[in-house]
Coordinates of N, CA and C in Angstrom, one line a residue:
X1 N -4.3 -31.2 75.1 CA -4.2 -30.0 74.3 C -3.4 -29.0 75.1
X2 N -3.5 -28.9 76.4 CA -2.7 -28.0 77.1 C -1.3 -28.3 77.1
X3 N -0.9 -29.6 77.2 CA 0.5 -30.0 77.1 C 1.1 -29.7 75.7
X4 N 0.2 -29.9 74.7 CA 0.7 -29.6 73.3 C 1.0 -28.1 73.1
X5 N 0.1 -27.3 73.6 CA 0.3 -25.8 73.5 C 1.5 -25.4 74.2
X6 N 1.7 -26.0 75.4 CA 2.9 -25.6 76.2 C 4.2 -26.1 75.5
X7 N 4.1 -27.2 74.8 CA 5.3 -27.7 74.1 C 5.6 -26.8 72.9
X8 N 4.6 -26.3 72.2 CA 4.8 -25.4 71.1 C 5.4 -24.1 71.6
X9 N 4.8 -23.6 72.7 CA 5.3 -22.3 73.2 C 6.8 -22.5 73.7
X10 N 7.1 -23.7 74.2 CA 8.5 -23.9 74.6 C 9.4 -24.0 73.4
X11 N 8.9 -24.6 72.3 CA 9.7 -24.6 71.0 C 9.9 -23.2 70.5
X12 N 8.9 -22.4 70.5 CA 9.0 -21.0 70.0 C 10.0 -20.2 70.9
X13 N 9.9 -20.4 72.2 CA 10.7 -19.7 73.1 C 12.2 -20.0 72.9
X14 N 12.5 -21.3 72.6 CA 13.8 -21.7 72.4 C 14.3 -21.5 71.0
X15 N 13.4 -21.1 70.1 CA 13.8 -20.8 68.7 C 13.8 -22.1 67.8
X16 N 13.4 -23.2 68.4 CA 13.4 -24.4 67.7 C 12.3 -24.5 66.6
X17 N 11.1 -23.9 67.0 CA 10.0 -23.9 66.0 C 10.4 -23.1 64.7
X18 N 11.0 -21.9 64.9 CA 11.4 -21.1 63.8 C 12.4 -21.9 63.0
X19 N 13.3 -22.6 63.6 CA 14.3 -23.4 62.9 C 13.7 -24.5 62.0
X20 N 12.6 -25.1 62.5 CA 11.9 -26.1 61.8 C 11.2 -25.5 60.5
X21 N 10.7 -24.2 60.6 CA 10.0 -23.6 59.5 C 10.9 -23.0 58.5
X22 N 12.2 -22.8 58.8 CA 13.2 -22.2 57.9 C 13.3 -22.9 56.6
X23 N 13.4 -24.2 56.5 CA 13.5 -24.9 55.2 C 12.2 -24.6 54.4
X24 N 11.1 -24.6 55.0 CA 9.8 -24.3 54.3 C 9.9 -22.9 53.6
X25 N 10.4 -21.9 54.4 CA 10.6 -20.5 53.8 C 11.5 -20.6 52.6
X26 N 12.6 -21.3 52.8 CA 13.6 -21.4 51.7 C 13.0 -22.0 50.4
X27 N 12.2 -23.1 50.6 CA 11.5 -23.7 49.5 C 10.5 -22.8 48.8
X28 N 9.8 -22.0 49.6 CA 8.8 -21.0 49.1 C 9.6 -20.0 48.3
X29 N 10.7 -19.5 48.8 CA 11.4 -18.4 48.1 C 12.0 -19.0 46.8
X30 N 12.5 -20.3 46.9 CA 13.0 -20.9 45.7 C 12.0 -21.1 44.6
X31 N 10.8 -21.5 45.0 CA 9.7 -21.6 44.0 C 9.3 -20.3 43.4
X32 N 9.4 -19.2 44.1 CA 9.1 -17.9 43.6 C 10.2 -17.5 42.6
X33 N 11.5 -17.8 42.9 CA 12.6 -17.5 42.0 C 12.4 -18.3 40.7
X34 N 12.1 -19.6 40.9 CA 12.0 -20.4 39.7 C 10.8 -19.9 38.8
X35 N 9.7 -19.5 39.4 CA 8.5 -19.0 38.7 C 8.9 -17.7 37.9
X36 N 9.6 -16.8 38.6 CA 10.0 -15.6 37.9 C 11.0 -15.9 36.8
X37 N 11.9 -16.8 37.0 CA 12.8 -17.2 36.0 C 12.1 -17.8 34.8
X38 N 11.1 -18.6 35.0 CA 10.4 -19.2 33.9 C 9.6 -18.1 33.1
X39 N 9.0 -17.2 33.9 CA 8.3 -16.1 33.2 C 9.2 -15.2 32.4
X40 N 10.4 -14.9 33.0 CA 11.4 -14.1 32.3 C 11.8 -14.8 31.0
X41 N 12.1 -16.1 31.1 CA 12.5 -16.9 29.9 C 11.4 -16.9 28.8
X42 N 10.1 -17.0 29.3 CA 9.0 -17.0 28.3 C 9.0 -15.6 27.6
X43 N 9.2 -14.6 28.3 CA 9.2 -13.2 27.7 C 10.3 -13.1 26.7
X44 N 11.5 -13.6 27.1 CA 12.7 -13.6 26.2 C 12.4 -14.4 24.9
X45 N 11.8 -15.6 25.0 CA 11.4 -16.4 23.8 C 10.4 -15.7 23.0
X46 N 9.4 -15.1 23.6 CA 8.4 -14.4 22.8 C 9.0 -13.2 22.1
X47 N 9.9 -12.4 22.8 CA 10.5 -11.3 22.2 C 11.4 -11.7 21.0
X48 N 12.1 -12.8 21.2 CA 13.0 -13.3 20.1 C 12.2 -13.8 18.9
X49 N 11.0 -14.4 19.2 CA 10.1 -14.8 18.1 C 9.6 -13.6 17.4
X50 N 9.2 -12.6 18.1 CA 8.7 -11.4 17.5 C 9.7 -10.7 16.7
X51 N 11.0 -10.6 17.2 CA 12.0 -10.0 16.5 C 12.3 -10.7 15.2
X52 N 12.3 -12.1 15.3 CA 12.5 -12.9 14.1 C 11.4 -12.6 13.0
X53 N 10.2 -12.6 13.5 CA 9.1 -12.3 12.5 C 9.3 -10.9 11.9
X54 N 9.6 -9.9 12.7 CA 9.8 -8.6 12.2 C 10.9 -8.5 11.2
X55 N 12.0 -9.3 11.5 CA 13.2 -9.3 10.6 C 12.8 -10.0 9.2
X56 N 12.0 -11.1 9.3 CA 11.6 -11.8 8.1 C 10.7 -10.9 7.2
X57 N 9.8 -10.2 7.9 CA 8.9 -9.4 7.2 C 9.6 -8.2 6.5
X58 N 10.6 -7.6 7.2 CA 11.4 -6.6 6.7 C 12.2 -7.0 5.5
X59 N 12.8 -8.2 5.6 CA 13.6 -8.8 4.5 C 12.7 -9.0 3.3
X60 N 11.4 -9.5 3.5 CA 10.5 -9.7 2.4 C 10.1 -8.4 1.8
X61 N 9.9 -7.4 2.6 CA 9.5 -6.1 2.0 C 10.7 -5.5 1.2
X62 N 11.9 -5.6 1.7 CA 13.0 -5.1 1.0 C 13.2 -5.9 -0.3
X63 N 13.0 -7.2 -0.3 CA 13.1 -7.9 -1.6 C 12.0 -7.5 -2.6
X64 N 10.8 -7.3 -2.1 CA 9.7 -6.9 -2.9 C 10.0 -5.5 -3.5
X65 N 10.4 -4.6 -2.7 CA 10.7 -3.2 -3.2 C 11.9 -3.3 -4.2
X66 N 12.9 -4.1 -4.0 CA 14.1 -4.1 -4.8 C 13.8 -4.8 -6.2
X67 N 12.8 -5.7 -6.2 CA 12.6 -6.4 -7.5 C 11.3 -6.0 -8.3
X68 N 10.6 -5.0 -7.7 CA 9.4 -4.5 -8.5 C 9.8 -3.7 -9.6
X69 N 9.0 -3.6 -10.7 CA 9.3 -2.8 -11.8 C 8.9 -1.4 -11.6
X70 N 8.2 -1.1 -10.6 CA 7.8 0.3 -10.3 C 8.9 1.0 -9.6
X71 N 9.1 2.3 -9.9 CA 10.1 3.1 -9.2 C 9.5 3.6 -7.9
X72 N 10.2 3.3 -6.8 CA 9.7 3.7 -5.5 C 10.7 4.6 -4.8
X73 N 10.2 5.7 -4.3 CA 11.0 6.7 -3.6 C 10.3 7.1 -2.3
X74 N 11.1 7.3 -1.3 CA 10.5 7.9 0.0 C 11.5 8.9 0.6
X75 N 10.9 9.9 1.2 CA 11.7 11.0 1.8 C 11.2 11.3 3.1
X76 N 12.1 11.8 4.0 CA 11.6 12.3 5.3 C 11.1 13.7 5.3
X77 N 10.7 14.2 6.4 CA 10.1 15.5 6.5 C 11.0 16.6 6.0
X78 N 12.3 16.4 6.1 CA 13.3 17.4 5.6 C 13.6 17.3 4.1
X79 N 12.9 16.3 3.4 CA 13.1 16.2 2.0 C 14.3 15.3 1.6
X80 N 14.9 14.6 2.6 CA 16.0 13.7 2.3 C 15.5 12.3 1.9
X81 N 16.1 11.7 0.9 CA 15.6 10.4 0.4 C 16.0 9.3 1.5
X82 N 15.0 8.5 1.8 CA 15.3 7.4 2.7 C 15.1 6.0 2.1
X83 N 14.4 6.0 0.9 CA 14.2 4.7 0.2 C 14.3 5.0 -1.3
X84 N 15.2 4.3 -2.0 CA 15.3 4.4 -3.4 C 15.6 3.0 -4.0
X85 N 14.6 2.4 -4.7 CA 14.8 1.1 -5.2 C 15.5 1.1 -6.5
X86 N 16.0 0.0 -7.0 CA 16.8 0.0 -8.3 C 16.0 0.5 -9.5
X87 N 14.7 0.3 -9.5 CA 13.9 0.8 -10.6 C 13.9 2.4 -10.6
X88 N 13.9 3.0 -9.4 CA 14.0 4.4 -9.3 C 15.3 4.9 -9.8
X89 N 16.4 4.2 -9.4 CA 17.7 4.6 -9.9 C 17.8 4.6 -11.4
X90 N 17.3 3.5 -12.0 CA 17.3 3.4 -13.5 C 16.5 4.5 -14.1
X91 N 15.4 4.9 -13.5 CA 14.5 5.9 -14.1 C 15.1 7.3 -13.9
X92 N 15.6 7.6 -12.7 CA 16.1 9.0 -12.4 C 17.6 9.2 -12.5
X93 N 18.4 8.1 -12.5 CA 19.8 8.3 -12.6 C 20.5 8.0 -11.3
X94 N 21.8 8.0 -11.4 CA 22.6 7.6 -10.2 C 22.5 8.7 -9.1
X95 N 22.1 9.9 -9.4 CA 22.0 10.9 -8.4 C 21.0 10.5 -7.3
X96 N 20.0 9.7 -7.7 CA 19.0 9.3 -6.7 C 19.5 8.2 -5.8
X97 N 20.0 8.6 -4.7 CA 20.6 7.7 -3.7 C 20.0 8.1 -2.3
X98 N 20.0 7.1 -1.4 CA 19.6 7.3 -0.1 C 20.5 8.3 0.6
X99 N 19.9 9.3 1.2 CA 20.6 10.4 1.9 C 20.8 11.7 1.0
X100 N 20.4 11.6 -0.3 CA 20.5 12.7 -1.1 C 19.2 13.6 -1.0
X101 N 19.3 14.8 -1.3 CA 18.1 15.7 -1.3 C 17.2 15.4 -2.4
X102 N 15.9 15.2 -2.1 CA 15.0 14.7 -3.2 C 14.8 15.8 -4.3
X103 N 14.8 17.1 -3.9 CA 14.6 18.1 -4.9 C 15.7 18.2 -5.9
X104 N 16.9 17.7 -5.5 CA 18.0 17.7 -6.5 C 18.1 16.5 -7.3
X105 N 17.3 15.5 -7.0 CA 17.3 14.2 -7.8 C 16.1 14.1 -8.7
X106 N 15.0 14.8 -8.4 CA 13.8 14.7 -9.2 C 13.8 15.6 -10.4
X107 N 13.2 15.2 -11.5 CA 13.1 16.2 -12.6 C 12.1 17.3 -12.2
X108 N 12.0 18.3 -13.0 CA 11.2 19.5 -12.7 C 9.8 19.1 -12.5
X109 N 9.2 18.2 -13.3 CA 7.8 17.9 -13.3 C 7.5 17.3 -11.9
X110 N 8.3 16.4 -11.4 CA 8.1 15.7 -10.1 C 8.4 16.6 -9.0
X111 N 9.5 17.4 -9.1 CA 9.9 18.3 -8.0 C 8.8 19.4 -7.8
X112 N 8.2 19.9 -8.9 CA 7.2 20.9 -8.8 C 5.9 20.2 -8.2
X113 N 5.6 19.0 -8.5 CA 4.5 18.3 -8.0 C 4.6 18.1 -6.5
X114 N 5.8 17.7 -6.0 CA 6.0 17.5 -4.6 C 6.0 18.9 -3.9
X115 N 6.6 19.9 -4.5 CA 6.6 21.2 -3.8 C 5.2 21.8 -3.7
X116 N 4.4 21.7 -4.7 CA 3.1 22.3 -4.7 C 2.2 21.5 -3.7
X117 N 2.4 20.2 -3.7 CA 1.7 19.3 -2.7 C 2.0 19.6 -1.3
X118 N 3.3 19.9 -1.0 CA 3.7 20.2 0.4 C 3.2 21.6 0.7
X119 N 3.1 22.5 -0.2 CA 2.6 23.9 0.1 C 1.1 23.9 0.4
X120 N 0.4 23.0 -0.3 CA -1.0 22.9 0.0 C -1.3 22.5 1.5
X121 N -0.4 21.6 2.0 CA -0.6 21.2 3.4 C -1.7 20.3 3.7
X122 N -2.5 19.8 2.7 CA -3.6 18.9 2.9 C -3.1 17.5 3.3
X123 N -1.9 17.1 2.8 CA -1.4 15.8 3.0 C -2.3 14.7 2.6
X124 N -3.0 14.9 1.5 CA -3.9 13.9 0.9 C -3.1 13.2 -0.2
X125 N -3.4 11.9 -0.4 CA -2.7 11.2 -1.5 C -3.1 11.8 -2.9
X126 N -2.1 11.8 -3.8 CA -2.3 12.3 -5.1 C -2.0 11.3 -6.2
X127 N -2.8 11.2 -7.2 CA -2.5 10.3 -8.3 C -2.7 11.1 -9.6
X128 N -1.7 11.2 -10.4 CA -1.8 11.9 -11.7 C -0.8 11.4 -12.7
X129 N -1.0 11.7 -14.0 CA -0.2 11.3 -15.1 C 0.8 12.4 -15.3
X130 N 2.1 12.0 -15.6 CA 3.2 13.0 -15.9 C 3.9 12.6 -17.1
X131 N 4.0 13.5 -18.1 CA 4.8 13.2 -19.3 C 6.2 13.0 -19.0
X132 N 6.8 12.1 -19.7 CA 8.2 11.7 -19.4 C 9.1 11.8 -20.7
X133 N 10.4 11.6 -20.5 CA 11.3 11.7 -21.6 C 11.0 10.6 -22.7
X134 N 11.1 11.0 -24.0 CA 10.8 10.0 -25.0 C 9.4 9.8 -25.3
X135 N 8.5 10.7 -24.8 CA 7.1 10.6 -25.1 C 6.4 9.6 -24.3
X136 N 7.0 9.0 -23.3 CA 6.3 8.1 -22.4 C 5.5 8.8 -21.3
X137 N 4.7 8.0 -20.6 CA 3.8 8.6 -19.6 C 4.0 7.8 -18.3
X138 N 4.2 8.5 -17.2 CA 4.3 7.9 -15.9 C 3.1 8.2 -15.0
X139 N 2.5 7.1 -14.4 CA 1.5 7.3 -13.4 C 2.1 7.5 -12.1
X140 N 1.9 8.7 -11.5 CA 2.6 9.0 -10.2 C 1.6 8.9 -9.0
X141 N 2.0 8.2 -8.0 CA 1.2 8.1 -6.8 C 2.1 8.7 -5.7
X142 N 1.6 9.8 -5.1 CA 2.3 10.5 -4.0 C 1.4 10.4 -2.8
X143 N 2.0 9.9 -1.7 CA 1.2 9.8 -0.4 C 2.0 10.2 0.8
X144 N 1.4 10.7 1.8 CA 2.1 11.1 3.0 C 2.5 9.9 3.9
X145 N 3.4 10.1 4.8 CA 3.8 9.1 5.8 C 3.7 9.7 7.2
X146 N 2.9 9.1 8.0 CA 2.7 9.6 9.4 C 3.2 8.6 10.4
X147 N 3.5 9.1 11.6 CA 3.9 8.2 12.7 C 2.6 7.8 13.5
X148 N 2.8 7.2 14.6 CA 1.7 6.7 15.4 C 0.9 7.9 16.0
X149 N 1.5 9.0 16.2 CA 0.8 10.2 16.7 C 0.3 11.1 15.6
X150 N 0.2 10.6 14.4 CA -0.3 11.3 13.2 C 0.5 12.5 12.8
X151 N 1.8 12.5 13.2 CA 2.7 13.6 12.8 C 3.3 13.3 11.5
X152 N 3.4 14.3 10.6 CA 3.9 14.1 9.3 C 5.4 13.7 9.4
X153 N 5.8 12.6 8.7 CA 7.2 12.1 8.8 C 7.8 12.1 7.4
X154 N 7.1 12.4 6.4 CA 7.7 12.4 5.0 C 6.7 12.0 4.0
X155 N 7.1 11.5 2.9 CA 6.3 11.1 1.8 C 6.9 9.9 1.0
X156 N 6.0 9.2 0.3 CA 6.4 8.1 -0.5 C 5.8 8.3 -1.9
X157 N 6.6 8.0 -2.9 CA 6.2 8.2 -4.3 C 6.4 6.9 -5.1
X158 N 5.4 6.5 -5.9 CA 5.5 5.3 -6.8 C 5.2 5.7 -8.2
X159 N 6.1 5.4 -9.1 CA 6.0 5.8 -10.5 C 5.9 4.5 -11.3
X160 N 4.8 4.5 -12.2 CA 4.6 3.3 -13.1 C 4.5 3.8 -14.5
X161 N 5.2 3.1 -15.4 CA 5.1 3.5 -16.8 C 3.8 2.9 -17.4
X162 N 2.9 3.8 -17.8 CA 1.6 3.4 -18.4 C 1.5 3.7 -19.9
X163 N 2.7 3.9 -20.5 CA 2.7 4.2 -21.9 C 2.0 3.2 -22.8
X164 N 2.2 1.9 -22.5 CA 1.5 0.9 -23.3 C 0.0 1.0 -23.2
X165 N -0.5 1.3 -22.0 CA -1.9 1.5 -21.8 C -2.4 2.7 -22.5
X166 N -1.7 3.8 -22.5 CA -2.1 5.0 -23.2 C -2.1 4.7 -24.7
X167 N -1.1 4.0 -25.2 CA -1.0 3.7 -26.6 C -2.2 2.8 -27.0
X168 N -2.6 1.8 -26.1 CA -3.7 1.0 -26.4 C -5.0 1.8 -26.5
X169 N -5.2 2.7 -25.6 CA -6.4 3.6 -25.6 C -6.4 4.4 -26.9
X170 N -5.3 5.0 -27.3 CA -5.2 5.8 -28.5 C -5.5 4.9 -29.7
X171 N -5.0 3.7 -29.7 CA -5.3 2.8 -30.8 C -6.8 2.4 -30.9
X172 N -7.4 2.2 -29.8 CA -8.8 1.9 -29.8 C -9.7 3.1 -30.3
X173 N -9.3 4.3 -29.9 CA -10.0 5.4 -30.4 C -9.8 5.6 -31.9
X174 N -8.6 5.3 -32.3 CA -8.4 5.5 -33.8 C -9.2 4.4 -34.6
X175 N -9.2 3.2 -34.1 CA -10.0 2.2 -34.8 C -11.5 2.5 -34.7
X176 N -12.0 3.0 -33.6 CA -13.4 3.4 -33.5 C -13.7 4.5 -34.5
X177 N -12.8 5.5 -34.6 CA -13.0 6.6 -35.5 C -13.1 6.1 -36.9
X178 N -12.2 5.2 -37.3 CA -12.2 4.6 -38.7 C -13.5 3.8 -39.0
X179 N -13.9 3.1 -38.0 CA -15.2 2.3 -38.2 C -16.4 3.2 -38.3
X180 N -16.4 4.3 -37.6 CA -17.5 5.3 -37.7 C -17.5 5.9 -39.1
X181 N -16.3 6.2 -39.5 CA -16.2 6.8 -40.9 C -16.7 5.9 -42.0
X182 N -16.4 4.6 -41.8 CA -16.7 3.6 -42.8 C -18.2 3.4 -42.9
X183 N -18.9 3.4 -41.7 CA -20.3 3.1 -41.7 C -21.2 4.3 -41.8
X184 N -20.5 5.5 -41.8 CA -21.3 6.7 -41.8 C -22.1 6.9 -43.1
X185 N -21.4 6.7 -44.3 CA -22.0 6.9 -45.6 C -23.1 5.9 -45.9
X186 N -22.8 4.5 -45.7 CA -23.9 3.6 -45.9 C -25.1 3.8 -44.9
X187 N -24.8 4.3 -43.7 CA -25.9 4.6 -42.8 C -26.8 5.7 -43.3
X188 N -26.1 6.8 -43.8 CA -26.9 7.9 -44.4 C -27.7 7.5 -45.6
X189 N -27.1 6.7 -46.5 CA -27.8 6.2 -47.6 C -29.1 5.3 -47.2
X190 N -28.9 4.5 -46.2 CA -30.0 3.7 -45.7 C -31.1 4.5 -45.2
X191 N -30.8 5.6 -44.4 CA -31.8 6.5 -43.9 C -32.5 7.2 -45.0
X192 N -31.8 7.6 -46.0 CA -32.4 8.3 -47.2 C -33.4 7.4 -47.9
X193 N -33.0 6.1 -48.1 CA -33.8 5.1 -48.7 C -35.1 4.9 -47.9
X194 N -35.0 4.8 -46.6 CA -36.2 4.6 -45.8 C -37.1 5.8 -45.9
X195 N -36.5 7.0 -46.0 CA -37.3 8.2 -46.1 C -38.1 8.1 -47.4
X196 N -37.5 7.7 -48.5 CA -38.1 7.6 -49.8 C -39.2 6.6 -49.8
X197 N -38.9 5.4 -49.1 CA -40.0 4.4 -49.0 C -41.1 4.8 -48.2
X198 N -40.8 5.6 -47.2 CA -41.9 6.1 -46.3 C -42.8 7.1 -47.1
X199 N -42.3 7.8 -48.0 CA -43.1 8.7 -48.9 C -44.0 7.8 -49.8
X200 N -43.4 6.7 -50.3 CA -44.2 5.8 -51.2 C -45.2 5.0 -50.4
X201 N -44.9 4.8 -49.1 CA -45.9 4.0 -48.3 C -47.1 4.8 -48.0
X202 N -47.2 6.1 -48.2 CA -48.4 6.8 -48.0 C -49.4 6.5 -49.1
X203 N -48.9 5.9 -50.2 CA -49.8 5.6 -51.3 C -50.1 4.1 -51.3
X204 N -49.3 3.2 -50.7 CA -49.4 1.8 -50.7 C -49.2 1.2 -49.3
X205 N -50.2 0.6 -48.7 CA -50.1 0.1 -47.4 C -49.1 -1.0 -47.2
X206 N -48.9 -1.8 -48.3 CA -47.9 -2.9 -48.2 C -46.5 -2.3 -48.1
X207 N -46.2 -1.3 -48.8 CA -44.9 -0.6 -48.6 C -44.8 0.0 -47.3
X208 N -45.8 0.5 -46.8 CA -45.8 1.1 -45.4 C -45.5 0.1 -44.4
X209 N -46.2 -1.1 -44.5 CA -45.9 -2.1 -43.5 C -44.5 -2.6 -43.6
X210 N -43.9 -2.8 -44.8 CA -42.5 -3.2 -45.0 C -41.5 -2.2 -44.4
X211 N -41.8 -0.9 -44.6 CA -41.0 0.2 -44.0 C -41.0 0.1 -42.5
X212 N -42.2 -0.1 -42.0 CA -42.4 -0.2 -40.5 C -41.6 -1.4 -39.9
X213 N -41.6 -2.6 -40.6 CA -40.8 -3.7 -40.1 C -39.4 -3.4 -40.2

């Protein structure tokens, strides 16, 4: 043991021992470099996959907005349009373009709705019916847009033509009114007849039982 210790001390004194350990240090450093490189590559692949997913979802959302029959508009906090789908252009005209001022593109009914909503400052979603050109009716959904810090960033508006539904409701009410008018007179006559039979039933139990049934 003593001779072994003296030999090791002699190797250290001559620098030979450190020379023998040098390759081991190099291998350790190389393994650390490889490990970091693999971790970096994994992060790059994960980020690339995430970016691909975000891009695909964005493309799908753009396709959905572009092909929906509802008019969709969005504006930033300064009132400049940031989203205008083809249905909105068809409904509002060519003036409704991204980058245009919303108040200059919206008809008075919608502009006043947005203006009053902003003045209230409640920033709560609003759903209401608005009369449109040609006697049609639009269902307007107006909602705020917030960022992660809950700061107001603008608004989004969706308009849907509900004229067929309104016409269907009006038609149902008209039919119901006509049915009520048709059955009103026979019903009154039946009630009067029962009243007369009730008077007769006071003198004849059989008639009274029939009226009761």
